[in-house]
mmCIF file of C-alpha atoms and ligand atoms in Angstrom:
data_model
loop_
_atom_site.group_PDB
_atom_site.id
_atom_site.type_symbol
_atom_site.label_atom_id
_atom_site.label_comp_id
_atom_site.label_asym_id
_atom_site.label_seq_id
_atom_site.Cartn_x
_atom_site.Cartn_y
_atom_site.Cartn_z
ATOM 1 C CA MET A 1 -7.853 -3.826 23.586
ATOM 2 C CA SER A 2 -7.602 -0.413 21.931
ATOM 3 C CA ASP A 3 -10.434 1.953 21.151
ATOM 4 C CA TYR A 4 -10.555 1.174 17.433
ATOM 5 C CA LEU A 5 -13.599 3.376 16.941
ATOM 6 C CA ALA A 6 -11.761 6.410 18.335
ATOM 7 C CA LEU A 7 -8.816 5.612 16.080
ATOM 8 C CA ARG A 8 -11.083 5.306 13.046
ATOM 9 C CA GLU A 9 -12.801 8.586 13.840
ATOM 10 C CA ALA A 10 -9.480 10.381 14.380
ATOM 11 C CA VAL A 11 -8.173 9.200 11.002
ATOM 12 C CA ILE A 12 -11.410 10.136 9.236
ATOM 13 C CA ALA A 13 -11.369 13.590 10.852
ATOM 14 C CA GLY A 14 -7.708 14.016 9.911
ATOM 15 C CA LYS A 15 -6.639 14.556 13.514
ATOM 16 C CA ARG A 16 -2.961 13.720 13.333
ATOM 17 C CA GLU A 17 -2.215 14.426 16.979
ATOM 18 C CA ALA A 18 -5.118 12.275 18.154
ATOM 19 C CA VAL A 19 -4.024 9.436 15.862
ATOM 20 C CA THR A 20 -0.482 9.707 17.197
ATOM 21 C CA GLU A 21 -1.681 9.667 20.799
ATOM 22 C CA ILE A 22 -4.014 6.694 20.317
ATOM 23 C CA VAL A 23 -1.415 4.652 18.462
ATOM 24 C CA LYS A 24 1.321 5.498 20.969
ATOM 25 C CA GLY A 25 -0.980 4.521 23.838
ATOM 26 C CA ALA A 26 -1.978 1.280 22.161
ATOM 27 C CA LEU A 27 1.611 0.331 21.425
ATOM 28 C CA ALA A 28 2.628 1.119 24.994
ATOM 29 C CA ALA A 29 -0.149 -1.225 26.143
ATOM 30 C CA GLY A 30 1.221 -3.992 23.921
ATOM 31 C CA GLU A 31 -1.435 -3.825 21.217
ATOM 32 C CA ASP A 32 -0.992 -5.996 18.137
ATOM 33 C CA VAL A 33 -0.014 -3.636 15.307
ATOM 34 C CA ASN A 34 -2.007 -5.710 12.819
ATOM 35 C CA LEU A 35 -5.191 -5.071 14.791
ATOM 36 C CA LEU A 36 -4.514 -1.341 14.808
ATOM 37 C CA LEU A 37 -4.249 -1.487 11.041
ATOM 38 C CA ASP A 38 -7.100 -3.898 10.320
ATOM 39 C CA LYS A 39 -9.645 -2.632 12.842
ATOM 40 C CA GLY A 40 -8.666 1.034 13.021
ATOM 41 C CA MET A 41 -6.788 2.709 10.251
ATOM 42 C CA ILE A 42 -7.631 0.699 7.132
ATOM 43 C CA PRO A 43 -11.425 0.748 7.710
ATOM 44 C CA ALA A 44 -11.124 4.494 8.357
ATOM 45 C CA MET A 45 -9.619 5.064 4.924
ATOM 46 C CA ARG A 46 -12.327 2.869 3.383
ATOM 47 C CA GLU A 47 -14.987 4.926 5.116
ATOM 48 C CA ILE A 48 -13.575 8.262 3.943
ATOM 49 C CA GLY A 49 -13.380 6.768 0.446
ATOM 50 C CA ASP A 50 -17.035 5.751 0.579
ATOM 51 C CA ARG A 51 -17.968 9.242 1.726
ATOM 52 C CA PHE A 52 -15.956 10.652 -1.171
ATOM 53 C CA SER A 53 -17.895 8.399 -3.564
ATOM 54 C CA ARG A 54 -21.172 9.674 -2.114
ATOM 55 C CA ASN A 55 -19.993 13.307 -2.448
ATOM 56 C CA GLU A 56 -20.030 13.615 1.316
ATOM 57 C CA ALA A 57 -16.253 14.270 1.461
ATOM 58 C CA TYR A 58 -13.892 16.065 -0.922
ATOM 59 C CA VAL A 59 -10.215 15.880 -1.891
ATOM 60 C CA PRO A 60 -8.920 18.095 0.976
ATOM 61 C CA GLU A 61 -10.645 15.839 3.511
ATOM 62 C CA LEU A 62 -9.150 12.758 1.872
ATOM 63 C CA LEU A 63 -5.748 14.395 2.023
ATOM 64 C CA ILE A 64 -5.874 15.286 5.704
ATOM 65 C CA ALA A 65 -7.213 11.815 6.526
ATOM 66 C CA ALA A 66 -4.325 10.313 4.559
ATOM 67 C CA ARG A 67 -1.817 12.452 6.461
ATOM 68 C CA ALA A 68 -3.331 11.398 9.767
ATOM 69 C CA MET A 69 -3.063 7.775 8.674
ATOM 70 C CA GLN A 70 0.582 8.278 7.704
ATOM 71 C CA SER A 71 1.367 9.664 11.163
ATOM 72 C CA GLY A 72 0.051 6.426 12.678
ATOM 73 C CA LEU A 73 1.853 4.282 10.125
ATOM 74 C CA ALA A 74 5.136 6.010 10.950
ATOM 75 C CA LEU A 75 4.850 4.729 14.531
ATOM 76 C CA ILE A 76 3.922 1.214 13.483
ATOM 77 C CA GLU A 77 6.525 0.768 10.776
ATOM 78 C CA PRO A 78 9.601 0.285 12.998
ATOM 79 C CA LEU A 79 7.806 -2.441 14.952
ATOM 80 C CA LEU A 80 6.788 -4.368 11.868
ATOM 81 C CA ALA A 81 10.202 -3.942 10.346
ATOM 82 C CA GLY A 82 11.911 -5.168 13.495
ATOM 83 C CA SER A 83 9.869 -8.293 13.930
ATOM 84 C CA GLY A 84 10.583 -10.224 10.795
ATOM 85 C CA ARG A 85 12.810 -12.728 9.147
ATOM 86 C CA LYS A 86 15.973 -11.646 7.405
ATOM 87 C CA ASP A 87 17.613 -12.107 4.006
ATOM 88 C CA LEU A 88 14.539 -13.153 2.124
ATOM 89 C CA GLY A 89 15.472 -11.181 -0.961
ATOM 90 C CA THR A 90 14.866 -7.721 -2.344
ATOM 91 C CA VAL A 91 11.595 -6.208 -3.515
ATOM 92 C CA ALA A 92 11.362 -2.905 -5.396
ATOM 93 C CA ILE A 93 7.965 -1.325 -4.836
ATOM 94 C CA GLY A 94 6.350 1.721 -6.367
ATOM 95 C CA THR A 95 3.077 3.306 -7.350
ATOM 96 C CA VAL A 96 2.871 3.363 -11.126
ATOM 97 C CA LYS A 97 3.212 6.302 -13.493
ATOM 98 C CA GLY A 98 0.488 8.937 -13.174
ATOM 99 C CA ASP A 99 -0.643 7.732 -9.764
ATOM 100 C CA LEU A 100 0.123 9.499 -6.494
ATOM 101 C CA HIS A 101 -1.715 7.230 -4.049
ATOM 102 C CA ASP A 102 0.828 5.783 -1.661
ATOM 103 C CA ILE A 103 -0.888 4.689 1.533
ATOM 104 C CA GLY A 104 -1.544 1.120 0.391
ATOM 105 C CA LYS A 105 1.883 0.911 -1.237
ATOM 106 C CA ASN A 106 3.489 2.061 2.014
ATOM 107 C CA LEU A 107 1.545 -0.569 3.925
ATOM 108 C CA VAL A 108 2.699 -3.300 1.570
ATOM 109 C CA ALA A 109 6.270 -2.022 1.912
ATOM 110 C CA ILE A 110 6.213 -2.091 5.696
ATOM 111 C CA MET A 111 4.604 -5.541 5.786
ATOM 112 C CA LEU A 112 7.282 -6.870 3.436
ATOM 113 C CA LYS A 113 9.974 -5.266 5.592
ATOM 114 C CA GLY A 114 8.335 -6.731 8.656
ATOM 115 C CA ALA A 115 8.462 -10.165 7.055
ATOM 116 C CA GLY A 116 12.192 -9.790 6.474
ATOM 117 C CA TYR A 117 12.486 -8.628 2.884
ATOM 118 C CA LYS A 118 14.813 -5.833 1.862
ATOM 119 C CA VAL A 119 12.483 -3.246 0.344
ATOM 120 C CA ILE A 120 13.483 -0.529 -2.086
ATOM 121 C CA ASP A 121 10.668 2.004 -1.982
ATOM 122 C CA LEU A 122 10.655 3.856 -5.285
ATOM 123 C CA GLY A 123 7.832 6.182 -4.289
ATOM 124 C CA VAL A 124 4.956 7.278 -6.498
ATOM 125 C CA ASN A 125 4.557 8.076 -10.205
ATOM 126 C CA CYS A 126 7.092 5.380 -11.159
ATOM 127 C CA ASP A 127 7.829 4.722 -14.799
ATOM 128 C CA ILE A 128 9.704 1.693 -16.120
ATOM 129 C CA ALA A 129 13.066 3.466 -15.765
ATOM 130 C CA LYS A 130 12.342 3.946 -12.063
ATOM 131 C CA PHE A 131 11.551 0.244 -11.582
ATOM 132 C CA GLU A 132 14.774 -0.528 -13.473
ATOM 133 C CA GLU A 133 16.659 1.414 -10.786
ATOM 134 C CA GLY A 134 15.254 -0.999 -8.201
ATOM 135 C CA VAL A 135 16.272 -4.008 -10.267
ATOM 136 C CA ALA A 136 19.768 -2.527 -10.700
ATOM 137 C CA GLN A 137 19.976 -2.459 -6.889
ATOM 138 C CA GLY A 138 19.245 -6.174 -6.705
ATOM 139 C CA ALA A 139 15.456 -6.496 -6.649
ATOM 140 C CA THR A 140 14.162 -9.753 -8.103
ATOM 141 C CA ILE A 141 10.543 -8.864 -7.372
ATOM 142 C CA VAL A 142 8.961 -5.670 -8.677
ATOM 143 C CA ALA A 143 5.758 -4.782 -6.805
ATOM 144 C CA CYS A 144 3.470 -2.298 -8.537
ATOM 145 C CA SER A 145 0.620 -0.433 -6.916
ATOM 146 C CA SER A 146 -2.210 1.444 -8.600
ATOM 147 C CA LEU A 147 -5.398 2.999 -7.253
ATOM 148 C CA LEU A 148 -6.717 4.461 -10.472
ATOM 149 C CA THR A 149 -8.343 2.646 -13.363
ATOM 150 C CA THR A 150 -6.501 5.101 -15.614
ATOM 151 C CA THR A 151 -3.050 4.123 -14.308
ATOM 152 C CA MET A 152 -3.424 0.376 -13.746
ATOM 153 C CA THR A 153 -3.136 -0.181 -17.507
ATOM 154 C CA TYR A 154 0.534 0.897 -17.336
ATOM 155 C CA MET A 155 1.226 -2.313 -15.427
ATOM 156 C CA ARG A 156 0.923 -4.236 -18.674
ATOM 157 C CA GLU A 157 3.944 -2.325 -20.032
ATOM 158 C CA ILE A 158 5.886 -3.042 -16.850
ATOM 159 C CA ALA A 159 5.050 -6.768 -17.008
ATOM 160 C CA ASP A 160 6.012 -6.891 -20.706
ATOM 161 C CA HIS A 161 9.254 -5.040 -20.037
ATOM 162 C CA PHE A 162 10.514 -7.414 -17.334
ATOM 163 C CA ARG A 163 9.249 -10.685 -18.836
ATOM 164 C CA GLY A 164 12.008 -13.249 -19.403
ATOM 165 C CA ARG A 165 14.534 -11.306 -17.337
ATOM 166 C CA GLY A 166 14.271 -13.235 -14.072
ATOM 167 C CA VAL A 167 12.308 -10.412 -12.463
ATOM 168 C CA LYS A 168 8.850 -11.217 -11.098
ATOM 169 C CA VAL A 169 6.299 -8.452 -11.451
ATOM 170 C CA ILE A 170 3.526 -8.530 -8.855
ATOM 171 C CA VAL A 171 0.609 -6.151 -8.753
ATOM 172 C CA GLY A 172 -2.003 -4.821 -6.375
ATOM 173 C CA GLY A 173 -4.315 -1.942 -5.594
ATOM 174 C CA ALA A 174 -8.026 -1.439 -5.094
ATOM 175 C CA PRO A 175 -9.186 -1.535 -8.751
ATOM 176 C CA LEU A 176 -7.149 -4.645 -9.615
ATOM 177 C CA THR A 177 -8.263 -8.253 -9.844
ATOM 178 C CA GLN A 178 -6.589 -11.606 -10.284
ATOM 179 C CA ALA A 179 -8.125 -11.722 -13.763
ATOM 180 C CA PHE A 180 -6.424 -8.435 -14.701
ATOM 181 C CA ALA A 181 -3.094 -9.692 -13.350
ATOM 182 C CA ASP A 182 -3.460 -12.880 -15.395
ATOM 183 C CA GLU A 183 -4.389 -10.922 -18.486
ATOM 184 C CA ILE A 184 -1.277 -8.728 -18.376
ATOM 185 C CA GLY A 185 0.965 -11.683 -17.515
ATOM 186 C CA ALA A 186 1.965 -10.542 -14.039
ATOM 187 C CA ALA A 187 3.601 -13.116 -11.785
ATOM 188 C CA GLY A 188 1.004 -12.507 -9.096
ATOM 189 C CA PHE A 189 -1.693 -10.347 -7.529
ATOM 190 C CA SER A 190 -2.688 -9.749 -3.963
ATOM 191 C CA GLU A 191 -5.579 -7.748 -2.674
ATOM 192 C CA ASP A 192 -3.947 -6.664 0.568
ATOM 193 C CA ALA A 193 -0.632 -6.114 2.281
ATOM 194 C CA SER A 194 -0.411 -9.401 4.114
ATOM 195 C CA GLY A 195 -1.339 -11.210 0.901
ATOM 196 C CA ALA A 196 1.592 -9.472 -0.785
ATOM 197 C CA VAL A 197 3.942 -11.029 1.755
ATOM 198 C CA LYS A 198 2.490 -14.504 1.144
ATOM 199 C CA LEU A 199 2.805 -13.919 -2.587
ATOM 200 C CA ALA A 200 6.456 -12.901 -2.282
ATOM 201 C CA ASP A 201 7.086 -15.979 -0.118
ATOM 202 C CA THR A 202 5.499 -18.216 -2.757
ATOM 203 C CA LEU A 203 7.484 -16.660 -5.603
ATOM 204 C CA ARG A 204 10.708 -16.901 -3.631
ATOM 205 C CA ALA A 205 10.120 -20.592 -3.066
ATOM 206 C CA SER A 206 9.227 -21.291 -6.716
HETATM 207 CO CO1 B1M B 301 -7.917 9.271 -4.595
HETATM 208 N N1 B1M B 301 -9.118 8.128 -5.632
HETATM 209 N N2 B1M B 301 -7.744 10.426 -6.057
HETATM 210 N N3 B1M B 301 -6.858 10.292 -3.357
HETATM 211 N N4 B1M B 301 -8.476 8.063 -3.158
HETATM 212 C C1 B1M B 301 -9.530 6.816 -4.969
HETATM 213 C C2 B1M B 301 -8.588 5.698 -5.363
HETATM 214 C C3 B1M B 301 -10.985 6.636 -5.577
HETATM 215 C C4 B1M B 301 -11.455 5.181 -5.658
HETATM 216 C C5 B1M B 301 -11.983 7.514 -4.782
HETATM 217 C C6 B1M B 301 -13.419 7.392 -5.272
HETATM 218 O O1 B1M B 301 -13.769 7.909 -6.309
HETATM 219 N N5 B1M B 301 -14.256 6.704 -4.519
HETATM 220 C C7 B1M B 301 -10.827 7.314 -6.989
HETATM 221 C C8 B1M B 301 -10.371 6.390 -8.122
HETATM 222 C C9 B1M B 301 -11.481 6.087 -9.105
HETATM 223 C C10 B1M B 301 -11.026 5.228 -10.227
HETATM 224 O O2 B1M B 301 -9.928 5.200 -10.672
HETATM 225 N N6 B1M B 301 -11.980 4.454 -10.724
HETATM 226 C C11 B1M B 301 -9.804 8.391 -6.674
HETATM 227 C C12 B1M B 301 -9.596 9.551 -7.457
HETATM 228 C C13 B1M B 301 -10.555 9.765 -8.621
HETATM 229 C C14 B1M B 301 -8.572 10.483 -7.182
HETATM 230 C C15 B1M B 301 -8.229 11.770 -7.956
HETATM 231 C C16 B1M B 301 -8.290 11.652 -9.492
HETATM 232 C C17 B1M B 301 -9.190 12.853 -7.401
HETATM 233 C C18 B1M B 301 -9.103 14.199 -8.072
HETATM 234 O O3 B1M B 301 -8.076 14.825 -8.053
HETATM 235 N N7 B1M B 301 -10.220 14.550 -8.664
HETATM 236 C C19 B1M B 301 -6.798 12.082 -7.464
HETATM 237 C C20 B1M B 301 -5.715 11.371 -8.320
HETATM 238 C C21 B1M B 301 -4.327 11.841 -7.983
HETATM 239 C C22 B1M B 301 -3.281 10.947 -8.667
HETATM 240 O O4 B1M B 301 -2.938 9.909 -8.152
HETATM 241 N N8 B1M B 301 -2.807 11.343 -9.842
HETATM 242 C C23 B1M B 301 -6.857 11.477 -6.100
HETATM 243 C C24 B1M B 301 -6.138 11.969 -5.019
HETATM 244 C C25 B1M B 301 -6.202 11.446 -3.748
HETATM 245 C C26 B1M B 301 -5.522 12.086 -2.537
HETATM 246 C C27 B1M B 301 -4.183 12.761 -2.872
HETATM 247 C C28 B1M B 301 -6.481 13.123 -1.980
HETATM 248 C C29 B1M B 301 -5.445 10.873 -1.554
HETATM 249 C C30 B1M B 301 -4.132 10.043 -1.668
HETATM 250 C C31 B1M B 301 -3.138 10.358 -0.575
HETATM 251 C C32 B1M B 301 -2.017 9.376 -0.543
HETATM 252 O O5 B1M B 301 -2.111 8.222 -0.966
HETATM 253 N N9 B1M B 301 -0.902 9.853 -0.007
HETATM 254 C C33 B1M B 301 -6.570 9.989 -2.065
HETATM 255 C C34 B1M B 301 -7.173 8.951 -1.316
HETATM 256 C C35 B1M B 301 -6.776 8.867 0.144
HETATM 257 C C36 B1M B 301 -8.122 8.045 -1.872
HETATM 258 C C37 B1M B 301 -8.964 6.961 -1.182
HETATM 259 C C38 B1M B 301 -10.049 7.669 -0.393
HETATM 260 C C39 B1M B 301 -8.257 6.033 -0.232
HETATM 261 C C40 B1M B 301 -7.065 5.282 -0.835
HETATM 262 C C41 B1M B 301 -6.356 4.613 0.304
HETATM 263 O O6 B1M B 301 -5.370 5.128 0.779
HETATM 264 N N10 B1M B 301 -6.937 3.489 0.774
HETATM 265 C C42 B1M B 301 -9.523 6.141 -2.412
HETATM 266 C C43 B1M B 301 -10.923 5.574 -2.193
HETATM 267 C C44 B1M B 301 -10.888 4.134 -1.732
HETATM 268 O O7 B1M B 301 -9.938 3.408 -1.917
HETATM 269 N N11 B1M B 301 -11.970 3.718 -1.175
HETATM 270 C C45 B1M B 301 -9.295 7.063 -3.539
HETATM 271 C C46 B1M B 301 -6.404 2.790 1.948
HETATM 272 C C47 B1M B 301 -5.287 1.833 1.512
HETATM 273 C C48 B1M B 301 -4.788 1.103 2.751
HETATM 274 O O8 B1M B 301 -5.864 0.895 0.630
HETATM 275 O O9 B1M B 301 -4.532 1.758 -1.338
HETATM 276 O O10 B1M B 301 -6.347 0.002 -1.658
HETATM 277 P P1 B1M B 301 -5.274 0.584 -0.828
HETATM 278 O O11 B1M B 301 -4.167 -0.515 -0.567
HETATM 279 C C49 B1M B 301 -4.458 -1.809 -0.112
HETATM 280 C C50 B1M B 301 -4.719 -2.823 -1.242
HETATM 281 O O12 B1M B 301 -5.253 -2.229 -2.428
HETATM 282 C C51 B1M B 301 -3.412 -3.509 -1.435
HETATM 283 O O13 B1M B 301 -2.854 -3.526 -0.123
HETATM 284 C C52 B1M B 301 -3.187 -2.306 0.542
HETATM 285 C C53 B1M B 301 -3.316 -2.602 2.018
HETATM 286 O O14 B1M B 301 -4.252 -3.609 2.287
HETATM 287 N N12 B1M B 301 -2.385 -2.962 -2.328
HETATM 288 C C54 B1M B 301 -1.418 -3.759 -2.857
HETATM 289 C C55 B1M B 301 -2.137 -1.688 -2.717
HETATM 290 N N13 B1M B 301 -1.062 -1.647 -3.482
HETATM 291 C C56 B1M B 301 -0.579 -2.899 -3.594
HETATM 292 C C57 B1M B 301 0.521 -3.411 -4.272
HETATM 293 C C58 B1M B 301 0.768 -4.777 -4.200
HETATM 294 C C59 B1M B 301 -0.082 -5.629 -3.485
HETATM 295 C C60 B1M B 301 -1.180 -5.127 -2.772
HETATM 296 O O15 B1M B 301 1.840 -5.230 -4.884
HETATM 297 C C61 B1M B 301 1.977 -6.569 -5.078
#
């Protein structure tokens, strides 16, 4: 079992090299990548977020913590991507217009890849035209991420735009709820990355 506490503390402190070392060591020891995420890195980002809310951490600290998290994710991604089923369909994923948060979106993308979906990662600050690019490349599911209450409202426009076109718009991100997804007419909502995979599986089967 890995030292999840050390991993959490390294992410919170923004120590990229320490995160890399811990994750490499854990992977070499055969650690389950999901445990590294669920017990180490994701709680670390929650903690730094709580500190930010309490004015105990500021934007630069969030940024270096996010970069440290990304360095760990980069090591985990190939393993998740290599372990899954194939030919399940194509998902275009992006963080919506005005929003630059991409850690959760990246996690959803790697979990979908790991499950065997082809994933077109459109990046951050995606407007409808950007999501259209994903659909033009064959995506039948459009996955939208938002971390800001000011940007989540744009998802309504995305859902309206793709309605009736055989494209399923699914949404997620910390401020979202199932009720919001229902209200804007999205095809589905999930509160975490593994839920997004189950949601895509359900939509594919329907
Ligand atoms: Co910002 N930020 N941030 N931030 N940031 C939040 C979101 C905030 C809640 C912090 C706070 O006040 N406590 C707050 C939003 C408040 C609100 O809207 N009500 C906030 C703010 C205000 C801001 C700025 C405006 C700050 C400023 O400049 N004054 C600014 C906005 C910039 C912009 O986007 N235009 C800003 C900037 C930043 C950084 C750049 C410093 C950095 C982002 C770096 C990056 O992403 N590359 C950052 C960070 C790191 C955070 C917090 C601390 C952590 C977010 C995160 O990565 N969480 C966050 C506080 C918090 O969440 N507690 C905060 C970890 C990640 C794994 O979780 O993204 O929720 P999450 O993803 C989950 C699920 O939500 C779900 O699955 C993921 C994995 O389980 N999910 C999906 C996500 N997308 C999905 C899509 C799906 C399905 C599931 O599709 C189907």
